[in-house]
Coordinates of C-alpha atoms in Angstrom, one line a residue:
M17 CA -27.5 15.1 -19.4
R18 CA -26.1 11.6 -19.1
V19 CA -23.8 10.8 -16.6
L20 CA -21.7 7.6 -16.0
I21 CA -20.7 6.5 -12.2
T22 CA -18.6 3.9 -11.5
G23 CA -18.2 2.2 -8.5
A24 CA -22.0 2.8 -8.7
A25 CA -22.8 -0.8 -7.1
G26 CA -21.2 0.6 -4.1
F27 CA -22.3 1.5 -0.4
F28 CA -21.6 5.4 -1.2
G29 CA -21.9 4.8 -5.6
R30 CA -25.6 3.5 -4.8
A31 CA -25.7 6.6 -3.1
L32 CA -24.2 8.4 -5.9
V33 CA -26.5 7.5 -8.2
R34 CA -29.8 8.1 -6.2
A35 CA -28.8 11.6 -5.5
F36 CA -28.1 12.1 -9.1
A37 CA -31.4 10.5 -10.7
L38 CA -33.5 12.3 -7.9
G39 CA -31.7 15.6 -9.0
G40 CA -32.6 15.3 -12.4
E41 CA -29.5 13.2 -14.6
H42 CA -29.5 10.2 -16.5
V43 CA -27.7 7.4 -15.0
V44 CA -25.5 4.7 -16.4
A45 CA -24.4 3.2 -13.6
A46 CA -21.4 1.0 -13.5
D47 CA -19.7 -1.4 -11.3
I48 CA -18.2 -5.1 -11.9
L49 CA -21.6 -6.9 -10.6
P50 CA -23.7 -8.5 -12.9
P51 CA -26.5 -6.9 -13.8
D52 CA -28.5 -9.3 -11.8
E53 CA -26.4 -8.5 -8.6
F54 CA -27.0 -4.4 -9.0
V55 CA -29.8 -3.3 -5.8
P56 CA -30.3 0.6 -6.4
R57 CA -31.9 2.5 -3.7
S58 CA -35.4 1.4 -3.7
D59 CA -36.0 5.0 -3.9
T60 CA -33.9 5.7 -6.8
P61 CA -35.7 6.9 -10.1
S62 CA -35.5 3.7 -11.8
D63 CA -36.8 5.5 -15.6
R64 CA -32.9 7.6 -15.0
L65 CA -31.3 4.8 -14.6
E66 CA -29.3 2.3 -16.1
Y67 CA -26.9 -0.7 -15.3
V68 CA -23.6 -1.8 -17.4
V69 CA -20.8 -3.8 -16.2
L70 CA -17.3 -2.3 -16.7
D71 CA -14.1 -3.1 -14.8
V72 CA -12.1 -0.1 -14.4
A73 CA -9.0 -1.3 -14.4
D74 CA -9.3 -2.5 -17.8
P75 CA -8.7 -0.3 -20.1
A76 CA -10.0 -1.9 -23.2
A77 CA -13.7 -2.0 -20.8
W78 CA -13.6 2.0 -21.6
S79 CA -15.4 1.8 -24.8
T80 CA -19.2 3.5 -25.5
E81 CA -19.9 0.4 -26.5
V82 CA -20.1 -0.4 -22.9
T83 CA -21.6 2.7 -21.9
G84 CA -23.2 4.1 -24.4
E85 CA -22.8 8.4 -25.3
V86 CA -22.8 9.8 -22.7
D87 CA -21.5 13.5 -21.0
A88 CA -19.9 13.6 -17.8
I89 CA -18.2 11.4 -15.7
V90 CA -18.4 10.8 -11.5
H91 CA -15.3 8.5 -10.7
A92 CA -16.5 6.9 -7.4
A93 CA -14.6 2.9 -8.4
A94 CA -12.5 2.1 -5.5
L95 CA -10.6 -0.7 -3.9
T96 CA -10.4 -0.4 -0.1
P97 CA -8.0 -2.6 1.5
S98 CA -6.5 -3.5 4.9
I99 CA -3.5 -2.1 5.8
Q100 CA -2.5 -6.0 5.6
E101 CA -4.1 -6.0 2.6
A102 CA -2.3 -4.0 1.0
K103 CA 1.1 -4.6 1.8
E104 CA 0.4 -8.2 1.1
D105 CA -0.5 -6.8 -2.4
P106 CA -0.1 -3.2 -3.4
S107 CA -0.1 -3.5 -7.2
K108 CA -3.5 -4.5 -7.1
L109 CA -4.4 -1.1 -5.1
V110 CA -2.0 0.8 -7.8
N111 CA -3.6 -0.7 -10.6
V112 CA -7.9 -0.2 -9.1
N113 CA -7.2 3.5 -7.4
L114 CA -4.8 5.4 -10.1
I115 CA -4.5 2.8 -13.5
G116 CA -8.3 2.6 -13.2
T117 CA -8.6 6.4 -12.6
L118 CA -5.9 6.6 -15.0
N119 CA -8.3 4.5 -17.5
A120 CA -11.6 7.1 -16.7
F121 CA -9.2 10.4 -17.3
E122 CA -8.4 9.0 -21.3
F123 CA -12.1 8.3 -21.6
A124 CA -13.3 11.4 -20.7
R125 CA -10.5 12.4 -22.6
K126 CA -11.6 10.8 -26.1
Q127 CA -15.0 11.2 -25.7
N128 CA -14.7 15.5 -24.9
M129 CA -16.5 14.8 -21.8
G130 CA -18.1 18.2 -20.3
K131 CA -17.5 17.6 -16.2
F132 CA -15.5 15.0 -14.2
L133 CA -15.9 14.4 -10.7
F134 CA -13.8 12.5 -8.7
I135 CA -14.5 10.5 -5.7
S136 CA -11.5 11.1 -3.0
S137 CA -11.9 10.8 0.5
A138 CA -10.9 12.0 3.6
G139 CA -8.2 9.3 3.3
V140 CA -5.3 12.3 1.9
Y141 CA -5.3 13.7 5.3
N142 CA -2.6 12.4 7.9
Q143 CA -6.0 12.7 10.8
F144 CA -4.7 10.8 13.5
D145 CA -2.9 14.1 15.2
E146 CA -5.3 16.7 17.2
E147 CA -5.1 19.2 14.5
T148 CA -7.5 21.5 12.1
L149 CA -6.3 20.6 9.1
T150 CA -8.1 22.6 5.5
E151 CA -8.2 21.3 2.1
A152 CA -4.6 22.4 0.9
D153 CA -3.2 20.1 4.4
A154 CA -3.4 17.2 2.0
D155 CA -0.1 15.3 2.0
G156 CA -1.7 11.0 1.3
G157 CA -2.1 10.6 4.7
F158 CA -0.7 7.0 6.4
S159 CA -1.5 4.6 3.5
L160 CA -1.2 3.8 -0.2
Y161 CA -4.3 4.3 -0.4
G162 CA -4.7 7.5 0.6
S163 CA -1.7 8.4 -1.7
A164 CA -2.7 6.6 -4.3
K165 CA -6.2 9.3 -3.9
L166 CA -4.3 12.4 -4.0
A167 CA -2.3 11.5 -6.3
A168 CA -5.5 10.7 -8.9
E169 CA -6.4 14.4 -8.1
I170 CA -3.9 15.9 -8.7
M171 CA -3.6 13.9 -12.1
L172 CA -7.4 15.2 -12.4
F173 CA -6.8 18.7 -12.3
R174 CA -3.9 18.5 -15.0
Y175 CA -5.9 16.4 -17.4
A176 CA -8.8 19.2 -17.2
D177 CA -6.2 22.2 -17.2
M178 CA -4.6 20.1 -20.5
F179 CA -8.1 18.9 -22.4
G180 CA -10.4 21.9 -20.9
F181 CA -13.3 19.7 -18.9
D182 CA -14.7 20.9 -15.3
A183 CA -13.1 19.0 -13.1
G184 CA -14.0 18.7 -9.0
A185 CA -13.0 16.4 -6.2
I186 CA -14.7 15.7 -3.0
R187 CA -13.5 14.4 0.0
P188 CA -15.7 12.4 3.0
T189 CA -14.7 12.2 6.1
S190 CA -16.6 8.6 6.9
M191 CA -19.7 8.4 5.9
Y192 CA -22.1 5.8 7.6
G193 CA -26.2 5.1 6.1
P194 CA -28.8 3.0 4.3
A195 CA -27.0 0.2 2.0
E196 CA -23.6 -0.1 3.7
E197 CA -22.5 -4.2 2.7
F198 CA -19.1 -6.3 3.0
R199 CA -17.8 -6.3 -1.2
D200 CA -14.6 -7.6 -2.1
T201 CA -13.7 -4.4 -2.8
R202 CA -14.5 -2.9 0.4
P203 CA -14.0 -5.6 3.0
F204 CA -16.2 -4.1 6.2
V205 CA -18.6 -2.2 7.4
T206 CA -18.4 0.7 10.0
Q207 CA -19.4 0.7 13.4
A208 CA -22.7 2.4 12.4
K209 CA -23.1 -0.4 10.3
Q210 CA -22.4 -2.8 12.9
L211 CA -24.8 -1.2 15.7
A212 CA -27.3 -0.8 13.1
D213 CA -27.3 -4.5 12.5
A214 CA -27.1 -5.5 15.4
A215 CA -30.4 -4.0 16.5
L216 CA -32.4 -5.4 14.0
D217 CA -31.3 -9.0 14.5
G218 CA -31.8 -8.6 17.9
V219 CA -27.8 -8.4 19.2
P220 CA -26.8 -7.0 22.2
V221 CA -23.7 -5.6 21.2
R222 CA -20.7 -4.7 24.3
V223 CA -18.0 -1.8 22.7
I224 CA -14.7 -1.1 23.4
G225 CA -13.2 2.7 22.0
A226 CA -15.8 4.4 23.3
D227 CA -13.9 7.2 23.9
D228 CA -11.9 6.9 20.6
R229 CA -13.1 10.1 17.8
C230 CA -14.0 10.0 14.8
D231 CA -15.6 12.2 11.4
W232 CA -18.6 10.6 10.7
V233 CA -21.0 12.5 7.7
F234 CA -24.3 11.1 7.4
V235 CA -24.0 9.3 3.0
D236 CA -27.0 11.0 1.5
D237 CA -25.6 15.0 2.6
V238 CA -22.2 13.7 1.2
A239 CA -23.9 12.6 -2.2
E240 CA -26.7 15.0 -2.3
G241 CA -23.9 17.3 -1.9
A242 CA -21.4 16.3 -4.6
H243 CA -24.6 16.6 -7.0
R244 CA -25.2 20.7 -5.6
F245 CA -21.0 20.5 -6.4
F246 CA -21.3 19.1 -10.3
S247 CA -24.1 20.9 -11.1
G248 CA -22.4 24.0 -10.4
G249 CA -18.8 25.0 -12.4
M250 CA -16.2 22.7 -10.2
N251 CA -13.4 24.9 -11.8
S252 CA -10.5 22.8 -10.6
R253 CA -11.7 22.9 -6.6
A254 CA -11.5 20.3 -3.5
F255 CA -14.1 20.1 -1.0
A256 CA -13.8 18.3 1.9
F257 CA -16.4 16.7 2.8
S258 CA -16.9 16.9 6.9
S259 CA -18.6 17.5 9.4
G260 CA -16.2 19.4 10.7
D261 CA -16.5 17.9 14.6
P262 CA -14.3 15.1 15.1
I263 CA -17.3 13.1 17.6
P264 CA -16.4 9.9 20.8
F265 CA -17.7 7.2 20.0
Q266 CA -20.1 7.2 22.7
D267 CA -22.2 10.0 21.2
V268 CA -22.5 7.5 18.1
L269 CA -23.6 4.6 20.3
D270 CA -26.3 6.9 22.3
A271 CA -27.7 8.6 18.9
A272 CA -27.8 4.1 17.9
V273 CA -29.6 4.0 20.8
A274 CA -32.0 6.4 20.2
S275 CA -33.2 5.5 17.0
F276 CA -31.9 1.9 16.6
G277 CA -32.4 0.4 20.0
V278 CA -29.2 -0.9 19.9
V279 CA -28.9 -2.8 23.7
V280 CA -25.4 -2.4 25.2
D281 CA -24.0 -5.5 27.6
P282 CA -21.3 -5.4 29.1
S283 CA -21.0 -9.7 28.7
A284 CA -22.1 -9.3 25.1
D285 CA -21.1 -12.3 22.8
M286 CA -21.0 -9.1 20.2
L287 CA -18.0 -6.6 20.1
V288 CA -17.7 -3.4 18.0
D289 CA -14.7 -2.1 18.2
A290 CA -14.7 1.7 17.8
T291 CA -11.3 2.2 18.2
P292 CA -8.7 3.9 16.7
D293 CA -9.0 7.5 17.9
R294 CA -9.3 10.1 14.5
A295 CA -8.4 13.7 16.5
T296 CA -8.3 15.4 13.9
T297 CA -10.6 18.1 13.0
I298 CA -11.7 18.1 8.7
S299 CA -12.6 22.0 8.7
C300 CA -15.9 21.9 6.1
D301 CA -15.6 25.3 6.1
K302 CA -15.1 26.0 2.5
A303 CA -17.6 24.0 1.7
R304 CA -20.1 25.8 3.9
A305 CA -18.9 28.8 2.6
E306 CA -19.1 28.6 -1.5
L307 CA -21.3 25.6 -2.0
G308 CA -24.0 26.3 1.1
W309 CA -23.8 22.4 2.0
N310 CA -24.4 22.2 5.6
P311 CA -24.3 18.2 7.3
M312 CA -26.6 16.9 10.1
G313 CA -25.6 16.3 13.2
I314 CA -25.0 12.6 14.4
E315 CA -28.6 12.4 15.6
E316 CA -30.2 13.4 13.2
G317 CA -28.3 11.4 10.7
M318 CA -28.9 8.4 12.9
R319 CA -33.2 9.5 12.2
R320 CA -32.6 9.0 9.3
Y321 CA -30.8 6.0 8.9
A322 CA -33.4 4.3 11.5
E323 CA -36.2 5.4 8.5
L324 CA -34.8 4.6 6.0
G325 CA -33.7 0.9 7.3
G326 CA -30.4 -1.0 7.9

């Protein structure tokens, strides 16, 4: 199957390209970067991969002259600005994350696609109250980003019902793992990446917010789970891909010390800020039960991260 993966040059995009190619699909990787700047993960099968330049927000770019004939779409392209950046230019976020997704739906409709997997986000939930949430509790969260993601999910399932393609959405929590980097579309990196880089550069760190919690999930677990979901009947379902266990950052730090050799020094110049406290448990029971998905814990995930390189 020829699968178009948008946002393919991003952190999660490259994990998806790898997982789908290893899973036997022929991947048409699409992103706004020029071809010489697209760097797939090192173990991605090159014989099942091609790259095209595609700006998802440009309706004219959605053409088989660009993509070739494709059978399915995995739509991971997104703009993930800071809250301040979203306030300064909310239309830019909406144009990429919602209108860009509408462009993808229209392409799927016109090309009679068989499948469409939308990469949503745990941003559709409010993650700051100490409670347990399931898929049915998504309300758009606290940000315009989360609201746009949830709106896109609603549109996806309506399109799937109207035009008869198999659709699904996944909502990953905070992913960590190899190939994460700063991009204009995602102008930050996770604290896990900061720790890995500090260790690889031989720079000690000091940490604040060690008791603050977050739901961490290894990026390849999510990508491989996405391919498993895609390969079956998605049937207009949405799944939270989480660990189901928000852990204090101290646990992440301990795992990074054990796996990467991170040096912690309270007087170090490099600060890793783990705030705020995301206390909400986002249940992954549905993915466990219906997909047989079992994410690894932070200790194993950090070991894998170190083995694969930062």
